[in-house]
PDB file of C-alpha atoms and ligand atoms in Angstrom:
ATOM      1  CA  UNK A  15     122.306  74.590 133.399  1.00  0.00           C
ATOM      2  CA  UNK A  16     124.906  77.139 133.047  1.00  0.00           C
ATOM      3  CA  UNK A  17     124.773  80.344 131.926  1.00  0.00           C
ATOM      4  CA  UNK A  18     125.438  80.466 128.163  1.00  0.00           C
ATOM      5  CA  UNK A  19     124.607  77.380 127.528  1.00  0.00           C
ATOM      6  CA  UNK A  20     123.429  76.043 124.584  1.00  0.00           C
ATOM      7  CA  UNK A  21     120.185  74.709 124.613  1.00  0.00           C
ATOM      8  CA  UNK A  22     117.960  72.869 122.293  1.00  0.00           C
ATOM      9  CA  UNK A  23     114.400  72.606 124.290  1.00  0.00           C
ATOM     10  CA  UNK A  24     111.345  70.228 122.368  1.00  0.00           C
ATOM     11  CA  UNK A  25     107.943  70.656 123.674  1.00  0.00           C
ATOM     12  CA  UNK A  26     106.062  67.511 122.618  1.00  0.00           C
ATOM     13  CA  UNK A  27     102.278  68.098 123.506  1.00  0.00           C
ATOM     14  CA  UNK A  28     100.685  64.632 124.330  1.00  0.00           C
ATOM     15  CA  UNK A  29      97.334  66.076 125.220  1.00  0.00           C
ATOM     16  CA  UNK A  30      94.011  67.209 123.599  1.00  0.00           C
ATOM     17  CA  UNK A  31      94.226  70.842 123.381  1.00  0.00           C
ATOM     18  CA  UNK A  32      97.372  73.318 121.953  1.00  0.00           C
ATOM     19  CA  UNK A  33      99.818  74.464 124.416  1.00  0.00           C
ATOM     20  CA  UNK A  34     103.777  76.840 124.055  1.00  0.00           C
ATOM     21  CA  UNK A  35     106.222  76.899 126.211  1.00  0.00           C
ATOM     22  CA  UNK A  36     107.606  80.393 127.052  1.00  0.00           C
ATOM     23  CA  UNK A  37     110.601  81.462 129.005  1.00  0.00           C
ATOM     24  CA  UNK A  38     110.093  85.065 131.039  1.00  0.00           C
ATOM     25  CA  UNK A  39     112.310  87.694 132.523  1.00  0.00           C
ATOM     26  CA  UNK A  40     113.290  86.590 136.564  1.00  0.00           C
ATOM     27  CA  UNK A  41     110.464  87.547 138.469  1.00  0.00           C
ATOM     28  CA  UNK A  42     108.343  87.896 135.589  1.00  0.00           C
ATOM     29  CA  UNK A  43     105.372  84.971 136.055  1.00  0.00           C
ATOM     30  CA  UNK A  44     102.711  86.624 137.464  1.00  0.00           C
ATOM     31  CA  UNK A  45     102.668  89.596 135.437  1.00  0.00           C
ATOM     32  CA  UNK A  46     103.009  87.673 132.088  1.00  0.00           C
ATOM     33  CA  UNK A  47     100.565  84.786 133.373  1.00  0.00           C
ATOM     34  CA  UNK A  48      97.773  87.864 133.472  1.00  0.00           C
ATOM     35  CA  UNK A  49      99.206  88.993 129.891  1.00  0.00           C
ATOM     36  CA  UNK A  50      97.836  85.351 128.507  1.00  0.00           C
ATOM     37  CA  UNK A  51      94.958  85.341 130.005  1.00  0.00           C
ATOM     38  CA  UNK A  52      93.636  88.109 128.265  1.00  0.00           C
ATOM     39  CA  UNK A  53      94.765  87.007 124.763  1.00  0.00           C
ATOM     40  CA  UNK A  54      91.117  84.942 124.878  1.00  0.00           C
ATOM     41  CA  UNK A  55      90.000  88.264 123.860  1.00  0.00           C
ATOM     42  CA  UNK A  56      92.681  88.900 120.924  1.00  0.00           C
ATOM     43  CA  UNK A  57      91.433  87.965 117.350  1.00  0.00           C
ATOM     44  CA  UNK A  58      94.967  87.725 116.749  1.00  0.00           C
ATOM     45  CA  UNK A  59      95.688  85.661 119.281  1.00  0.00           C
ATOM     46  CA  UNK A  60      96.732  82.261 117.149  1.00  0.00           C
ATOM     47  CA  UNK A  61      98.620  84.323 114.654  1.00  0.00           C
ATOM     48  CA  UNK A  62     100.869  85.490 117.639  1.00  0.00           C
ATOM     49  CA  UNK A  63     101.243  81.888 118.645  1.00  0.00           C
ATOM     50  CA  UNK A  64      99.658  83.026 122.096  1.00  0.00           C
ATOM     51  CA  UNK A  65     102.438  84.962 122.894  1.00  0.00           C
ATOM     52  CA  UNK A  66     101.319  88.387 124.819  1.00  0.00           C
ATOM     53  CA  UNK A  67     103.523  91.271 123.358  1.00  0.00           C
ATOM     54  CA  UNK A  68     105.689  92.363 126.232  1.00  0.00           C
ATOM     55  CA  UNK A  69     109.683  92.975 127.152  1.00  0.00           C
ATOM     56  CA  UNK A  70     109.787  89.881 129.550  1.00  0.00           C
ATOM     57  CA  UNK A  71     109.428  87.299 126.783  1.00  0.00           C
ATOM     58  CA  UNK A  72     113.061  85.654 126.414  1.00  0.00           C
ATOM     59  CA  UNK A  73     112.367  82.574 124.169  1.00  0.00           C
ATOM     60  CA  UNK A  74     108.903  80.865 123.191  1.00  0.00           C
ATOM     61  CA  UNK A  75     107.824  77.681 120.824  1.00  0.00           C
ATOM     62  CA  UNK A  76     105.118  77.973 118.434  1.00  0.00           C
ATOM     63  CA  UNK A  77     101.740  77.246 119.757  1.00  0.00           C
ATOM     64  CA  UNK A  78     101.721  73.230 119.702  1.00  0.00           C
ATOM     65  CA  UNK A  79      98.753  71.372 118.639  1.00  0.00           C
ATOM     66  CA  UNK A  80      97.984  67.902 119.638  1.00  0.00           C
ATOM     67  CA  UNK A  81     100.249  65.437 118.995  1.00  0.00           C
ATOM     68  CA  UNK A  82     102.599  67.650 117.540  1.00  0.00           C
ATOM     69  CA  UNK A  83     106.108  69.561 118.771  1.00  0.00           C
ATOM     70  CA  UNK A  84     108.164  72.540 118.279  1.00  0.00           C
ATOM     71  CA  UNK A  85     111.493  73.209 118.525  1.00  0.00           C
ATOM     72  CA  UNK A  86     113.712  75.666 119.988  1.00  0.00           C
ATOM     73  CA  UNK A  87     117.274  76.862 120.248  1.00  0.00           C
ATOM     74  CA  UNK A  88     118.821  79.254 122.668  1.00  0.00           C
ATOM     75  CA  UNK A  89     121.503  80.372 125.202  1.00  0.00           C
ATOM     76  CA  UNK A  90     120.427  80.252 128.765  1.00  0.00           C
ATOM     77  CA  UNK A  91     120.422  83.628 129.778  1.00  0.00           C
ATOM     78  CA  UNK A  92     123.498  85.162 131.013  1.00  0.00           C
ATOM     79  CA  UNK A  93     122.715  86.401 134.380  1.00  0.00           C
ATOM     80  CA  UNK A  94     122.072  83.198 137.025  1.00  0.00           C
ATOM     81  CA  UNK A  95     118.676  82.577 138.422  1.00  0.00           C
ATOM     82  CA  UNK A  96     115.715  80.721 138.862  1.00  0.00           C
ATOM     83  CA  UNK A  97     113.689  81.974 135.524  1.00  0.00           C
ATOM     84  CA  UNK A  98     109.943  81.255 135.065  1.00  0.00           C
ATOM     85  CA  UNK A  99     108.333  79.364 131.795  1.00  0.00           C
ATOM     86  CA  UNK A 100     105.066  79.009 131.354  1.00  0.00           C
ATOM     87  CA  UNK A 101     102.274  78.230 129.129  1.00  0.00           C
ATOM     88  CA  UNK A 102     100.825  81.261 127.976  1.00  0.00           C
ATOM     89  CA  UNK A 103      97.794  79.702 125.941  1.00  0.00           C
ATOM     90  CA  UNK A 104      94.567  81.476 128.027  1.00  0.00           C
ATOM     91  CA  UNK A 105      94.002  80.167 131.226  1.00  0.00           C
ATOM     92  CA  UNK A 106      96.894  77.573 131.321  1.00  0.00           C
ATOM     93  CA  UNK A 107      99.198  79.154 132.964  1.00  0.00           C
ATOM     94  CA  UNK A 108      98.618  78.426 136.585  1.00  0.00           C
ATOM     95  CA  UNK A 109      98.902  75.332 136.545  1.00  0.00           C
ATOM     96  CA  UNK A 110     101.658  74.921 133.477  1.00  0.00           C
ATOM     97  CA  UNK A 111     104.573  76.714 134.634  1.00  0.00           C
ATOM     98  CA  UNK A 112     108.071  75.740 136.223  1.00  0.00           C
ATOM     99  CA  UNK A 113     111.489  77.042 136.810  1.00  0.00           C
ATOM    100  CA  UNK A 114     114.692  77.101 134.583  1.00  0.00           C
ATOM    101  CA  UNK A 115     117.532  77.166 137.167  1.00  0.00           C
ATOM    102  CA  UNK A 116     120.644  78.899 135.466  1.00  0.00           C
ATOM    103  CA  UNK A 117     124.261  79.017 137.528  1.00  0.00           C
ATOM    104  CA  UNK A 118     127.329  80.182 136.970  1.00  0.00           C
ATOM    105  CA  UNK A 119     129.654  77.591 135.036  1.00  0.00           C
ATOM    106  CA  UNK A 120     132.033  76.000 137.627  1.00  0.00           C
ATOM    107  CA  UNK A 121     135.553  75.871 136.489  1.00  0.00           C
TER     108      UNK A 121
HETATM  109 CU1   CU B  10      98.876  75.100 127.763  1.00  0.00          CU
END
């Protein structure tokens, strides 16, 4: 997509257990991944919808239970790159993360 973009992103969770969807800072997956694992610890953990409190959180859903969705609306971010989402419900992320390429718009 292109930078500024206007996006509307639906995560529609299909599976047994809750899941989010979070969009980091570039360069940012690793260190936030680590974040979410320790939220298993964090009594308020749900309340924060499993979102770890840091500066490289740039857009996240609710926590999504089973058969149920959330909703977004953003602008991709303006500088291009290949940003990191992720999952950040405890001991997801590792294997539920991807990339959000963002270019610059072509005239
Ligand atoms: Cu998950």
């Amino acid at each position: 997509m292109n930078w500024g973009e206007p996006i509307k992103f639906t995560l529609v969770n299909p599976d047994v257990v809750p899941h989010n969807w979070v969009l980091v800072k570039l360069g940012s997956l690793k260190r936030v991944g680590k974040l979410s694992n320790l939220l298993v610890a964090d009594p308020d953990a749900f309340a924060k919808h499993y979102v770890p409190e840091s500066d490289d959180m740039l857009v996240h859903t609710s926590v999504v239970d089973p058969r149920s969705k959330s909703t977004v609306y953003f602008r991709a971010p303006k500088e291009p790159g290949r940003y990191p989402f992720l999952c950040t419900f405890p001991g997801h992320w590792m294997v539920m993360n991807g990339v959000m390429i963002v270019e610059s718009a072509k005239e």
